[in-house]
Every structure is written in C-alpha cells, then in structure tokens.
Coordinates of C-alpha atoms in Angstrom, one line a residue:
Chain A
X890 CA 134.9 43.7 158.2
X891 CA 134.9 44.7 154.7
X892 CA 131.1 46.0 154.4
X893 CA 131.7 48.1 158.0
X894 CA 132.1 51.6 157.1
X895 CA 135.7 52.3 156.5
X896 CA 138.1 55.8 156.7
X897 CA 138.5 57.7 153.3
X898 CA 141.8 57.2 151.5
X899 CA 144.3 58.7 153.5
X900 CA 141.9 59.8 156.3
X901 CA 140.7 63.1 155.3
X902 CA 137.9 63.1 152.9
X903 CA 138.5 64.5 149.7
X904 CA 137.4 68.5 149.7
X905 CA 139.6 68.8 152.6
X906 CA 142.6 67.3 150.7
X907 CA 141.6 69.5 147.9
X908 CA 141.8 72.5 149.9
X909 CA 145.0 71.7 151.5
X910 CA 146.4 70.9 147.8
X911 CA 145.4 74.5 147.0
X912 CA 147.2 76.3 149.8
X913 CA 150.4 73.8 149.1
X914 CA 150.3 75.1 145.5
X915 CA 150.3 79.1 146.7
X916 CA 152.6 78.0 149.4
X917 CA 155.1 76.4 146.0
X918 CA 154.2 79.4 144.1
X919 CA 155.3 82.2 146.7
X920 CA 158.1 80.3 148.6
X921 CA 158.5 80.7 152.1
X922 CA 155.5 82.1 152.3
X923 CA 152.7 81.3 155.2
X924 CA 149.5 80.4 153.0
X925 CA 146.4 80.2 156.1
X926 CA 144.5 77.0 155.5
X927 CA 141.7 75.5 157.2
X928 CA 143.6 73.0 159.6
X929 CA 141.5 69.9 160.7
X930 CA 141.4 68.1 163.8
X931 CA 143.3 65.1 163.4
X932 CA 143.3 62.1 165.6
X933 CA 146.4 62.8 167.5
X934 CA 147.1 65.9 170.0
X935 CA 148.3 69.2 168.6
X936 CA 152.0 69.2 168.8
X937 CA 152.5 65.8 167.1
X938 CA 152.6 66.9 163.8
X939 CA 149.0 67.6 163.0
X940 CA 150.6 70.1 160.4
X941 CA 152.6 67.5 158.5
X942 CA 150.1 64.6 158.5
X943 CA 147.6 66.9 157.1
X944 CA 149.9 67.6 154.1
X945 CA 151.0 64.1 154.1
X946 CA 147.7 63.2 153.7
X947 CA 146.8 65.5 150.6
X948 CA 149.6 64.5 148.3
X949 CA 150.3 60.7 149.3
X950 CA 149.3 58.5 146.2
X951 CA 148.5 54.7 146.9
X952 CA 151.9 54.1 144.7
X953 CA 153.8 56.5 147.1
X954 CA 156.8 55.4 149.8
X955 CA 156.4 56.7 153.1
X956 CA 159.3 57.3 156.0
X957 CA 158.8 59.0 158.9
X958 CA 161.1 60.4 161.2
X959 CA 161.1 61.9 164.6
X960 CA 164.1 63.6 165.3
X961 CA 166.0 61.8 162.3
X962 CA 164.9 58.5 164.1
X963 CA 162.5 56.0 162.3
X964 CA 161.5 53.7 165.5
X965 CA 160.4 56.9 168.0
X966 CA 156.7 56.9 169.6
X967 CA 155.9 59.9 166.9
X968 CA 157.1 58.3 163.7
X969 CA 156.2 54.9 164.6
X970 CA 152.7 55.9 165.4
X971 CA 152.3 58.3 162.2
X972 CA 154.1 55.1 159.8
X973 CA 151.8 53.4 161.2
X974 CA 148.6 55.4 160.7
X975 CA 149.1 56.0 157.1
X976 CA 149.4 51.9 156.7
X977 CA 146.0 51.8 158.3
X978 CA 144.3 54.9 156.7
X979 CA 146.3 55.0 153.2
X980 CA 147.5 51.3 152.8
X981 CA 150.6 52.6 151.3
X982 CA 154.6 50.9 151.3
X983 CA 156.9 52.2 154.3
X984 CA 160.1 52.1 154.5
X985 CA 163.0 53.4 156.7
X986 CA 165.3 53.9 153.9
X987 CA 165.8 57.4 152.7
X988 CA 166.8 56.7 149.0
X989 CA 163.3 54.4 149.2
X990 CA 160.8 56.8 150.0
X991 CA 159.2 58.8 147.7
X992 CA 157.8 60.7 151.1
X993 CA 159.5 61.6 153.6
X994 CA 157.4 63.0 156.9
X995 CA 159.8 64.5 159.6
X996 CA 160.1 66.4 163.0
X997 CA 163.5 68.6 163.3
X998 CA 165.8 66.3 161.1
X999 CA 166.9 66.2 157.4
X1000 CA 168.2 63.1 156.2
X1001 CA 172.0 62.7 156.4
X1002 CA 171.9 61.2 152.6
X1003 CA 171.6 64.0 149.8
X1004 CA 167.5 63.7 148.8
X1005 CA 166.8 63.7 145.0
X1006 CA 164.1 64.6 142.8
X1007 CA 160.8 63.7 143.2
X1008 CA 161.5 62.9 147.0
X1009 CA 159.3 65.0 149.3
X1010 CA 160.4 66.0 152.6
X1011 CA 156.7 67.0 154.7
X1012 CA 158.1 68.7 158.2
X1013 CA 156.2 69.5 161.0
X1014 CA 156.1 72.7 161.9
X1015 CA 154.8 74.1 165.7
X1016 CA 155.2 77.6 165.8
X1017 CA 155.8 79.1 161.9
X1018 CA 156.1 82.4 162.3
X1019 CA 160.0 83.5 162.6
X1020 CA 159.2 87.1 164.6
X1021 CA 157.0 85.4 166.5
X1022 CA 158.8 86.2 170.2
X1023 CA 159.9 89.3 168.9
X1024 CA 156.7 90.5 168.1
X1025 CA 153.6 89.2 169.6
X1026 CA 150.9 90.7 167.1
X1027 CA 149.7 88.6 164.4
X1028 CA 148.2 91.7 162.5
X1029 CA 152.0 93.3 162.8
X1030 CA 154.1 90.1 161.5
X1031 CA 152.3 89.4 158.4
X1032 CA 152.7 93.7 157.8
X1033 CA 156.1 93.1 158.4
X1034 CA 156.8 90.1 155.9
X1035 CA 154.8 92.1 153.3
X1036 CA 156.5 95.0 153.3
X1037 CA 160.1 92.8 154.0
X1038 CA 161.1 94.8 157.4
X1039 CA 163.3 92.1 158.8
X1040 CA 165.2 94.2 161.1
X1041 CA 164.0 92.7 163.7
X1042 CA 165.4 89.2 163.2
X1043 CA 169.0 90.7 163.2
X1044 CA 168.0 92.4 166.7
X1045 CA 167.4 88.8 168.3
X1046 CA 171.3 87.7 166.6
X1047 CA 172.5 91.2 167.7
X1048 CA 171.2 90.0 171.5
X1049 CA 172.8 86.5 171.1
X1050 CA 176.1 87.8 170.2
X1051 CA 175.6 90.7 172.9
X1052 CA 175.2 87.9 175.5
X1053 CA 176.9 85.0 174.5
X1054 CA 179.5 86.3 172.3
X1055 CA 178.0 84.4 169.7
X1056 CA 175.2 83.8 167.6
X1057 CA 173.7 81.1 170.1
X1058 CA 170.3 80.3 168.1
X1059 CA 170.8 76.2 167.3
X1060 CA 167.5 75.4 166.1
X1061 CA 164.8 77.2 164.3
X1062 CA 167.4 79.5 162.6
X1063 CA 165.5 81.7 160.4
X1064 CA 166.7 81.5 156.5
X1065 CA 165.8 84.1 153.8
X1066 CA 164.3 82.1 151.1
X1067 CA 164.5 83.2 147.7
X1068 CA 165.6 86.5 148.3
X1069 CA 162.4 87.7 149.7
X1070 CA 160.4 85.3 152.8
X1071 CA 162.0 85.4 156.6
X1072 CA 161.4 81.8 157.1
X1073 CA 161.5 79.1 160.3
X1074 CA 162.7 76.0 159.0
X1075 CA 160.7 74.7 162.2
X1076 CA 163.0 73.3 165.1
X1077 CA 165.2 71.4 163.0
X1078 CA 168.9 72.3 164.0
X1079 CA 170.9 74.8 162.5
X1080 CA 173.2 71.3 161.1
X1081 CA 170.3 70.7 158.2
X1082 CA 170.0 74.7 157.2
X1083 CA 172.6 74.5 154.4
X1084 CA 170.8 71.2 152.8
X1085 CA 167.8 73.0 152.1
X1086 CA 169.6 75.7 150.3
X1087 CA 169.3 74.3 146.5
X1088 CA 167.6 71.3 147.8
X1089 CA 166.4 68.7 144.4
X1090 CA 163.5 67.7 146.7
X1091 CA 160.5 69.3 147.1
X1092 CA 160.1 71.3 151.0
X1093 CA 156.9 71.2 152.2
X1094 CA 156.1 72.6 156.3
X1095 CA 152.7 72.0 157.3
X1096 CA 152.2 73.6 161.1
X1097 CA 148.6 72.1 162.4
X1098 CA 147.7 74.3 165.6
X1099 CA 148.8 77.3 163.6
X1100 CA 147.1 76.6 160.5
X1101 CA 149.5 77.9 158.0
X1102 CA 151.3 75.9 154.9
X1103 CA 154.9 76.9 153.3
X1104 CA 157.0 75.5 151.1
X1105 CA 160.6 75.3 149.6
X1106 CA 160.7 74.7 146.0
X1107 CA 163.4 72.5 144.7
X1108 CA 166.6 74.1 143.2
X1109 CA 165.5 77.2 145.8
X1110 CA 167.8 79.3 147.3
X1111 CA 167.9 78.9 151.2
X1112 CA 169.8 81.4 153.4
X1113 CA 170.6 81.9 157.5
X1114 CA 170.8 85.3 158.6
X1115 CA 174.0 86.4 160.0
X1116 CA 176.3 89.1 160.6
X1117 CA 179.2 90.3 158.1
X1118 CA 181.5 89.6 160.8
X1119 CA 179.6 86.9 162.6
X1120 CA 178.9 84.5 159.6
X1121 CA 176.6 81.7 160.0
X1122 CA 178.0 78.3 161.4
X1123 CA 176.7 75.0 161.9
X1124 CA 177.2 72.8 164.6
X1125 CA 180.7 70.5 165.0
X1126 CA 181.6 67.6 166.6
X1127 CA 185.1 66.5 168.3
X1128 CA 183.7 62.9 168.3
X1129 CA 182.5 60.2 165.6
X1130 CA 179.4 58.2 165.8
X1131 CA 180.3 55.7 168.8
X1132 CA 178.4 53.0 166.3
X1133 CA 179.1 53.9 163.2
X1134 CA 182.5 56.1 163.0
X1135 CA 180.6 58.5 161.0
X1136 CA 182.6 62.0 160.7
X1137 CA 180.5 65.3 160.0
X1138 CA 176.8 64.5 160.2
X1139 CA 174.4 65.5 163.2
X1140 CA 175.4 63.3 166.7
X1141 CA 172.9 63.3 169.4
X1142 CA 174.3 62.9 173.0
X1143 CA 173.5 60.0 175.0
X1144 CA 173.7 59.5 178.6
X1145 CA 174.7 56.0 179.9
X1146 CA 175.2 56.0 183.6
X1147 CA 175.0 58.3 186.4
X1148 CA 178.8 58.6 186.4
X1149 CA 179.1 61.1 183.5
X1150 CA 179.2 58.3 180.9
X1151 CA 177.9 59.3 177.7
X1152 CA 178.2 58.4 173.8
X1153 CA 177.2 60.1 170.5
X1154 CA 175.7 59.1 167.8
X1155 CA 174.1 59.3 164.7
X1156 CA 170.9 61.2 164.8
X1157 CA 169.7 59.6 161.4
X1158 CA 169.4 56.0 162.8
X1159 CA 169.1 54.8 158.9
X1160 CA 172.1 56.4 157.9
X1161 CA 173.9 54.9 160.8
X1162 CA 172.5 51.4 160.1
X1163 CA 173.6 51.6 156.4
X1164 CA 177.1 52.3 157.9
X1165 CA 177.4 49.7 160.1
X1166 CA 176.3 47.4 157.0
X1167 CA 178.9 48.6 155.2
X1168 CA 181.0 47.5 157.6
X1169 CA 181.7 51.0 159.2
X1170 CA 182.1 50.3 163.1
X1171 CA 182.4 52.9 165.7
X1172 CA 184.4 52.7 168.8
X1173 CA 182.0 51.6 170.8
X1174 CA 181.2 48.8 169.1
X1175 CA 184.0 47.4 168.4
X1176 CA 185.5 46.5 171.6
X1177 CA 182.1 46.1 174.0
X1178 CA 178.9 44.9 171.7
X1179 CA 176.7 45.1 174.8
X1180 CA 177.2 49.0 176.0
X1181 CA 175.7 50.4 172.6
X1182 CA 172.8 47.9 172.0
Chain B
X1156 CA 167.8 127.5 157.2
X1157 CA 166.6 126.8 153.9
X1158 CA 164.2 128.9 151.7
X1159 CA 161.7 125.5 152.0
X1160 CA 159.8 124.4 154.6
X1161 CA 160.3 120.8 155.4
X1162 CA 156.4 120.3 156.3
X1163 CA 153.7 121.8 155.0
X1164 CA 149.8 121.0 157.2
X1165 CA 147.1 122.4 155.4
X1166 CA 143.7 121.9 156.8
X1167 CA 143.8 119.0 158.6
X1168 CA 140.8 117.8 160.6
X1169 CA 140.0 115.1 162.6
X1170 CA 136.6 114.3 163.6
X1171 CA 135.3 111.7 166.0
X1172 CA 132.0 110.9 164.8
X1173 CA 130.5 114.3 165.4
X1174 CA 132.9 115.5 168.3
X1175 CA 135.8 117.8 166.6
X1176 CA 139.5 116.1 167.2
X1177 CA 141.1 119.0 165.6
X1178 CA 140.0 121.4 163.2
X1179 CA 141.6 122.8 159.9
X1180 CA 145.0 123.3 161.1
X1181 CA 147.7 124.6 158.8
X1182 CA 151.3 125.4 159.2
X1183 CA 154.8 124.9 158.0
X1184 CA 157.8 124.0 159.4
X1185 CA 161.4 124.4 159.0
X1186 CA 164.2 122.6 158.9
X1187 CA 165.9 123.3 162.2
X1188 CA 162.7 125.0 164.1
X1189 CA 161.1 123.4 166.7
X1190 CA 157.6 124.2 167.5
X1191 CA 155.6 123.6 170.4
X1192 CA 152.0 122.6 170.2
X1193 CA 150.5 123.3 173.5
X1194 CA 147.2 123.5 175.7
X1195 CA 145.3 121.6 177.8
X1196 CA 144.6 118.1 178.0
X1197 CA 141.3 117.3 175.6
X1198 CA 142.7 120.0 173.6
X1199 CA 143.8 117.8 170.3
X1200 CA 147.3 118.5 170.7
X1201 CA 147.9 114.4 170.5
X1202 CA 145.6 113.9 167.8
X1203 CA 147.0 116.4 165.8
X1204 CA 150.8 115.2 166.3
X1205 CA 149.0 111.5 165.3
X1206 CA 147.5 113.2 162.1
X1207 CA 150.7 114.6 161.1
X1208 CA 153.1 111.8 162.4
X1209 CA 150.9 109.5 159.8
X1210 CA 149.9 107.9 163.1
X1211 CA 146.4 108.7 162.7
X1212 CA 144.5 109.2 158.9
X1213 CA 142.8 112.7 159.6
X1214 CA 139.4 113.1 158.4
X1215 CA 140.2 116.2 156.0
X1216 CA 143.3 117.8 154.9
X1217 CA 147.4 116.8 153.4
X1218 CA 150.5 116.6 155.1
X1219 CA 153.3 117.0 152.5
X1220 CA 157.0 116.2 153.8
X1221 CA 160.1 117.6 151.8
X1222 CA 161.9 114.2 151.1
X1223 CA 165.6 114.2 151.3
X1224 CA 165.4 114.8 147.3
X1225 CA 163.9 118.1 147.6
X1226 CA 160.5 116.7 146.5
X1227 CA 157.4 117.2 148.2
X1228 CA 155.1 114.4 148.9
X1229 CA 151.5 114.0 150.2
X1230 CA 152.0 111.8 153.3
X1231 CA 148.7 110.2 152.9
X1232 CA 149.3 108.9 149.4
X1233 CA 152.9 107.3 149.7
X1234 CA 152.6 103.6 149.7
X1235 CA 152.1 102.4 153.0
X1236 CA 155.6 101.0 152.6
X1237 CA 157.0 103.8 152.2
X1238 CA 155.0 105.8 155.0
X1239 CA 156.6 103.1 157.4
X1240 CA 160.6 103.4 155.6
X1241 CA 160.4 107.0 156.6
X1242 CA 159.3 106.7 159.9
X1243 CA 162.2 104.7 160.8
X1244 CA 164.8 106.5 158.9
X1245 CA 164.0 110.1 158.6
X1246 CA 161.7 111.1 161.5
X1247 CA 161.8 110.0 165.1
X1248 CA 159.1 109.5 167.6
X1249 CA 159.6 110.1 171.3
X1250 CA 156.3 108.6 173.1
X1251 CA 155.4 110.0 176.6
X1252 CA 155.7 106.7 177.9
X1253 CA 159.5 105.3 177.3
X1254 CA 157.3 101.7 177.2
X1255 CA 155.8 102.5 174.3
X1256 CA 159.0 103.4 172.5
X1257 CA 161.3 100.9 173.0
X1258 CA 161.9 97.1 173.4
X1259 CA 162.2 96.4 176.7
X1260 CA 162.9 92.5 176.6
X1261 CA 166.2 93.2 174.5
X1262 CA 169.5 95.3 175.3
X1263 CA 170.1 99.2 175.1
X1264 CA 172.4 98.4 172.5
X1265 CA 169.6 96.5 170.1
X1266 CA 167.4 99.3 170.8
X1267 CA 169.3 101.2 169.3
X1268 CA 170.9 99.2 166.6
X1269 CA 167.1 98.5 165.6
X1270 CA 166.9 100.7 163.3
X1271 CA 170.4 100.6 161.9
X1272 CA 169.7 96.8 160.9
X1273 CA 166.2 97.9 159.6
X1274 CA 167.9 99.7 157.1
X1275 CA 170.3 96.9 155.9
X1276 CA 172.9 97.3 158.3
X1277 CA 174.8 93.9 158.8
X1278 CA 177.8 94.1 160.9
X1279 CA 178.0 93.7 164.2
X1280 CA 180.7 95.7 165.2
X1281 CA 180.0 98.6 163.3
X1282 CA 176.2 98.6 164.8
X1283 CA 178.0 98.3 168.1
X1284 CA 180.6 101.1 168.2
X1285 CA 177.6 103.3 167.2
X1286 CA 175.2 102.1 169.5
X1287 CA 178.1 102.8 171.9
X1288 CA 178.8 106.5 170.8
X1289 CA 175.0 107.2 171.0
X1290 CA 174.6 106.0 174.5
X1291 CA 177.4 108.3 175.2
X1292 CA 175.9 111.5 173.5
X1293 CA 172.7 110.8 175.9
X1294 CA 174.8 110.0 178.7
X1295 CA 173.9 106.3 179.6
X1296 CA 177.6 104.8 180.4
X1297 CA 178.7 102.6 178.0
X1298 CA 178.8 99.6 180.3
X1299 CA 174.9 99.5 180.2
X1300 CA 175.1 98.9 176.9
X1301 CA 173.8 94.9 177.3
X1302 CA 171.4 95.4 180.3
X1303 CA 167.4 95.9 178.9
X1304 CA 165.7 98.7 180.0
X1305 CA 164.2 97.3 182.2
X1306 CA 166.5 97.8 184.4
X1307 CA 167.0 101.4 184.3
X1308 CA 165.3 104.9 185.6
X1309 CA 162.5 106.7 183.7
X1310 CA 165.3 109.5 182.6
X1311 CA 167.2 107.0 181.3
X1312 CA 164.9 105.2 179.8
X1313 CA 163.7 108.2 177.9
X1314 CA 167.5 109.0 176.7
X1315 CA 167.7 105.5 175.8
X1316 CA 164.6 106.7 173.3
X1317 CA 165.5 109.3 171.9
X1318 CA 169.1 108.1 171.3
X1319 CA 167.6 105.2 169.2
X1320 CA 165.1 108.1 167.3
X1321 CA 168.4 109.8 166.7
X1322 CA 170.9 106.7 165.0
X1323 CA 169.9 107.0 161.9
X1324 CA 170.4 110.8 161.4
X1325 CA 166.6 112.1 161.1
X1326 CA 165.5 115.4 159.9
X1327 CA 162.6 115.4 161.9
X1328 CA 161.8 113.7 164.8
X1329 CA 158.2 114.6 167.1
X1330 CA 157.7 114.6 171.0
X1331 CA 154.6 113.3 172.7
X1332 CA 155.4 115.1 176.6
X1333 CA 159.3 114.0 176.4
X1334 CA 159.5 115.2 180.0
X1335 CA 156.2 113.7 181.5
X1336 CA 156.5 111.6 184.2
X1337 CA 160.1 112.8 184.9
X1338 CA 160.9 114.6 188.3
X1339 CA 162.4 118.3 187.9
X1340 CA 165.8 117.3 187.9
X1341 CA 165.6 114.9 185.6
X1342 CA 163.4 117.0 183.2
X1343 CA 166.0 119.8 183.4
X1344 CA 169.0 117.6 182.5
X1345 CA 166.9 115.6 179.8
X1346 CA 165.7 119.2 178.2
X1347 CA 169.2 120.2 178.4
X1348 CA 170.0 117.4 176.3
X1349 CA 167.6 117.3 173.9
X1350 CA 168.5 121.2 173.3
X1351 CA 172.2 120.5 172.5
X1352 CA 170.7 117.3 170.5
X1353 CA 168.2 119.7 168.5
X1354 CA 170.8 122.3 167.9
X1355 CA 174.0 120.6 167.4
X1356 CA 171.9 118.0 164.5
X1357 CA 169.7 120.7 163.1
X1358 CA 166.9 118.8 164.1
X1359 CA 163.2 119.8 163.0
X1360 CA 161.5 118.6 166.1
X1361 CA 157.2 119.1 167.0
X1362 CA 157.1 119.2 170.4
X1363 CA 153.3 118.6 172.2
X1364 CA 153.7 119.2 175.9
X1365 CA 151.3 121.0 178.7
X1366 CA 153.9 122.4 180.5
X1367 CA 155.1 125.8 179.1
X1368 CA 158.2 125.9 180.6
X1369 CA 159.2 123.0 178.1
X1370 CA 158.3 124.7 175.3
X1371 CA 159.9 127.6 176.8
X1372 CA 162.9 126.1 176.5
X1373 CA 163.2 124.0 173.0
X1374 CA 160.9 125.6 171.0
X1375 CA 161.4 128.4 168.4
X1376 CA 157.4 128.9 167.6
X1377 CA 154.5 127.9 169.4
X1378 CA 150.8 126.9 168.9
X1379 CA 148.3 127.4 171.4
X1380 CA 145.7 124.8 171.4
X1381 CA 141.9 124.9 173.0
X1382 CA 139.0 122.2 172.0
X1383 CA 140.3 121.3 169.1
X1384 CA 141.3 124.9 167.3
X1385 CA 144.8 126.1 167.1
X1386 CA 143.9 129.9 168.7
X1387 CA 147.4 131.4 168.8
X1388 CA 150.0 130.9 166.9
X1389 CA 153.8 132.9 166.8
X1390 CA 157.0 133.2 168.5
X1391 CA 157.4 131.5 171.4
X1392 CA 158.8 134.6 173.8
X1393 CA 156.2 136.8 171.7
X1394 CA 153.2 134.2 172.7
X1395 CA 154.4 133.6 176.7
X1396 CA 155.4 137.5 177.0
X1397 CA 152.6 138.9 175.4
X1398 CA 149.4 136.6 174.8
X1399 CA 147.0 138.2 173.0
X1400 CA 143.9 135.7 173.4
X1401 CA 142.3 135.4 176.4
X1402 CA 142.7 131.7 177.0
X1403 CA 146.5 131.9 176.0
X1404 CA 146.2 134.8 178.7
X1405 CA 144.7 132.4 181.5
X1406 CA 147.1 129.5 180.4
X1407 CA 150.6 131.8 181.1
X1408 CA 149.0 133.3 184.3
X1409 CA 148.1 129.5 185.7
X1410 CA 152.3 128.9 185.8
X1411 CA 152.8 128.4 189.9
X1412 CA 155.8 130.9 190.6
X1413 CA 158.0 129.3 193.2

C-alpha cells in the first residue's frame, strides 16, 4: 500500500490551503466580514459542511486535536463521517472531549463548556449572507454591508414581532460584530449567540457552496440585534436533561412513542456524558435505565 | 419661501450613445414649489428625473442640493454613501409602479418603519405608533397595518408609498406618474391627498407625468418637454392658458373635453 499514490496532507494539496489561509487571515483581520475564496469540490455533497472542512483542512497541524459535532452531537452521520475523514486524509488525534481538542469542527452547536485559548471552533456555514431573504441581489448586499445600511435586518424583527408578538427568529440570529459587520452566526440557535460575544477561542465560518470565509476574533465583541423594548432573549427550558439533570444549557426534544411521550436532553452529548460521570443522573435514568438508552 | 433655491440643474445632458436623452437642462427649485415636467412619452422627462434623482449619472452637467445646513453640494461628488443617506432621509421617490417602491413580502407597517430603522431607529413601539399615524394621514385604516401589500388596491398601494417617502420628514421628494395606472376616482382622491400632503409639509416635490390635468393640479411651475429639450418653461396656469410654442400648443388642445 505504501508506494500506491496517497492523498496530500489533509486532502487539499498545498496552494489551495494556502489560498484558503489567505482569505481566513482577511476574514481575522476585518471581523465578520465575508472574504470570497475559491471553494473546492470536496468529496462529500454541498450542504455537509464543504465550507468547514475546507477551513479545517487549511489550519489542522499533524499535532492538532480534532472534534466534530453535528448539532452539538459527536456520534451523528455528518460528524462521524468528517472525524473520520480527517483520520484518513490528515492522520490526526480525535477526540470527543471539548477541553481535548485543539479543533473543534461544528454544525449549529457551540459547546456547552466555556472554550479557551488556542481552541478553534470551524462552523459550517450554508447560506452566509444575513439579508439574504430580504434582499435577493448579491451586487445590493455587499453595497449594503459596505456602506453599513442595516435597516433592513430590524424590518425582518419589526415583522416577527408584528406577527408573532415577538421576535420569533431562533436560529441564524444575526449579531453585529465589532461594532461594524451584520453577521449570520450560520443556523446555530439563538442559545449559543451570547458565547460568541468575547469568546477566548478563535471563530472561524467557512460556507462551501457560497464560497465565502468569516471569522470571529477572540476577545471580539458579538451582538444580536434587537429592539429597545424587545431586547434579545435566548431560549429556556421548564425541564432538565432527562439523563443528566443539567439546568440551563441547550435540550433537544425527543419523541418516544406515538402517545405524546417525549424527553429532553442535552444537545451537547459530551457535556451530558461528563455529567452522568460525575454522577449527575437525570430523571429518566434513575428510575427506568432502559427508556433513555 | 426662502431667498435659496433648494436645487439648482445646470446643464445636464444625457446621451445614449449618439441618441440625445436630455439636453442641457437647467433650473432651480424652491423649497415648497412643485414643478411639473411634462410631454410625451420618448420625451426624456424620466431620464431627466433619473439624472437629477442621482438615479442615473448624466453625461454633462451638476446637480447641487441645499443640505439641511444651508450648504450646497454637487450631487455627483458626495460619497456614494452619502448620495444613498440622503435618498432615504431627505428626498422621497414615488415610482409609477407601487412594485417598484415598496416591499411587498413584509407588512404596511415595516414599509413604512423602513426607513425610520435605516436611520437608527430601535424601538418598536415608537416605529409603530408612527407607522400607525402615517397610514392614517393617507387613509389606509389602521387595522391594515400587519397585512403586506399585497393584499391591497393599486390606490392604496400607492398611499402606502408615498406615506413611507413621507416618515422621515423629507424636503424633497420626486413623482414618476404618481397617478398612472389609477382609475379617475382614485387619481382624484390620491391627488387630493398628495396636495394637502405637499402643502401642509412644505414639500418640494418634481412631478413627471403626461397627463396635464395632474400637473394642473399640484404643480406651481411647469416644463414642457419634446425629444429630449425642455421647450417651455413658466407658470403652470400661464403655460396651459396661454402656450406660446407650437408643440405646447398641440399638447393643451389634445386634452379630450368630456
């Protein structure tokens, strides 16, 4: 095997990793910025995270730690399959523990544990631009974020609250970063906005189809748009984790029967394995080991 | 009226290739006046309200606008930043088409707010009660307020317009054929409205319409337009009552008399 032909470090060869190091660099420079790049075709269909891998790709190191999530979950088809493809194309360590990696790749979730320095969190973006539904020309939203007219954003809250009584938007809730960029922090949900806001890890959002690289500096200021009188809220739960009694951190809702049975739990499956480590047990668990496993 | 003209045109030209769009135009206008550019279609009337609406970057000439601190500047060499901030604060744009003008996937109420929040406005209930009161002063009811446009009549639609032109107080706001499309009833009432509108804000407003009677009715001056030349130029009764140019002539004699 070892005199076949073999796949470059980390898949893409290296002037491409060079050129998406250069637009992740503009990207850090003018935060929350869309920097174009010349997006490659990667083996896996656009809409998996094309975006991220690409920028995974450019800044992993052999020495590097990867986790990937997908939808704060390390053991779904899309991070299994990407885990598993940087093994194969990078040889690197993976891990499902957030204080472990040194990477971490993700679709819509932030960890629940407070990321540090040096950790970088790569998200996959699929549509970046925030005024994109509000305004359908390309040419007319990049005139828009360079001269800073954002007064379109507060029109789509203005219809939420006209409608619903309330600003409804629970993912992709656009964030003013650094004073200046209108940004979509990608379909994570609205839960995760407030721990990019001063964030010690690095942000980068890499969105494949759309060919466009942005970035969060660490220590950057991150915030949601809102009204004076409507301010910006994130999500609540009434319930704990059903596994892990966790209080306060992003639940997903399951569906167990056809009978209107249904548990929550953690989103972040590592944080909610730590717990139950720790000897944290949820009422589910407790009395009926079967029903949650 | 003050002893300044709030717009000064001096020679502006616009060519297409080598066909003539409009040729070296000048005028002034006040604050308060309303003008009427009229003539027949093909006669530049649009082109020119493009040129000076910094629509559409003439070929020769300057457009200089009195800002609100009493300076005059050349419209063609503010920043395009600028250019834009002004057209969404101080002038208004009525398009022919109500389409054209407004958003039609979002409420009457965010049409009209648009332009409040585009200025830094962030609270909701404030951008509401005025949205409110301008639907009122164009006479949509006030239950409409969350229904799109969609939904309503091409009067309404164009009131919608021209109340969300009007939130943010402009001194000047310009009128591609406000009334086209509309039936006569409709066009009276809207007319009507846009009068008391004009009148009670001390509007500057440039008009461009085909139909006299329009500018009949708004307008305080009048320019006569043919292939691309203003011919006639004065007071709107003198230049219906008594045209001096023989197209001008032709154009008041084509009215139909019911």
């Amino acid at each position: 095997m070892t005199d076949l032909a073999t796949y470059n470090f980390a898949y893409l060869d290296e002037q491409t990793k060079r050129m998406i190091r250069r637009a992740i660099l503009k990207a850090i420079s003018i935060p929350g910025y869309q920097v174009p790049f010349a997006s490659r075709e990667m083996p896996m269909p656009y809409g998996w995270g094309t975006g991220g891998v690409q920028v995974t790709a450019a800044i992993i190191g052999p020495e590097d730690v990867l986790k990937v999530i997908d939808q704060g979950a390390d053991d779904t088809t899309n991070a299994v399959s990407i885990r598993a493809f940087f093994q194969k194309v990078a040889d690197v360590a993976v891990t499902t523990h957030t204080k472990d990696a040194t990477i971490i790749q993700t679709r819509h979730r932030i960890p629940e544990q407070k990321l540090t320095e040096g950790q970088v969190l790569v998200y996959q973006v699929p549509i970046p631009e925030p005024l994109r539904f509000l305004e359908p020309r390309e040419t007319e939203t990049r005139k828009m974020h360079a001269l800073e007219e954002y007064g379109l954003m507060h029109v789509k809250l203005y219809e939420d609250i006209a409608i619903n009584g309330r600003i409804s938007k629970t993912y992709a809730y656009p964030v003013k970063v650094d004073g200046r960029y209108v940004m979509d922090p990608s379909p994570t949900p609205k839960f995760d906005n407030p721990k990019m806001h001063m964030s010690d890890a690095l942000q980068l959002f890499g969105a494949g189809r759309e060919k466009r690289i942005y970035a969060v500096p660490p220590h950057t200021e991150v915030v949601s748009l809102d009204f004076e009188d409507y301010p910006f809220e994130i999500q609540t739960f009434e319930q704990d984790c059903a596994l892990c009694g966790a209080h306060g951190v992003y639940l997903d809702e399951v569906v167990l029967d056809d009978k209107g049975g249904r548990m929550f739990v953690c989103s972040d499956t590592d944080h909610c394995e730590d717990r139950r480590e720790h000897g944290h047990v949820g009422a589910m668990l407790a009395p009926n080991q079967e029903a949650a496993e | 009226m003050s002893d300044n003209p709030l717009l000064k045109v001096s020679g502006v030209s616009k060519f297409y290739g080598s066909r003539i769009g409009c040729k070296d135009v000048n005028f002034e206008l006040w604050p308060g006046e309303v003008l009427a550019i009229v003539g027949e279609s093909g006669s530049g009337k649009t082109t020119l309200l493009n040129c000076i609406s910094t629509r559409l970057l003439p070929t020769a000439g300057s457009v200089e606008y009195r800002m609100r601190d009493g300076n005059f500047r050349d419209l063609y060499h503010m920043s395009e930043a600028e250019r834009r901030f002004l057209m969404r604060t101080d002038w208004g744009f009525v398009h022919q088409n109500p389409a054209d003008g407004l958003r039609m996937t979002v409420s009457a109420g965010a049409n009209v707010g648009e332009r409040l929040m585009a200025v830094g406005d962030r609270h909701y209930g404030k951008i509401r009660e005025t949205a409110t009161d301008w639907l009122g002063r164009v006479e949509i009811s006030a239950d409409r307020i969350d229904d799109q446009p969609r939904s309503f009549s091409g009067g309404m639609r164009q009131r919608l317009q021209i109340a969300r032109n009007l939130v943010t107080g402009p001194r000047l706001v310009f009128m591609d054929e406000p009334t086209g499309g509309l039936d006569v009833s409709v066009q009276a009432r809207l007319l009507d409205l846009v009068r008391g509108l004009v009148n009670d804000l001390g509007l500057a407003a440039i008009v461009v319409t085909h139909d006299l009677a329009v500018a009949r009715l708004l307008s305080h001056r009048m320019m006569v337009m043919k292939d691309g030349h203003v011919i006639e130029h004065g007071l709107t009764d003198r230049v219906l009552d008594d045209p001096r140019e023989p197209y001008t002539q032709l154009l008041v004699s084509s009215i139909l008399q019911v």
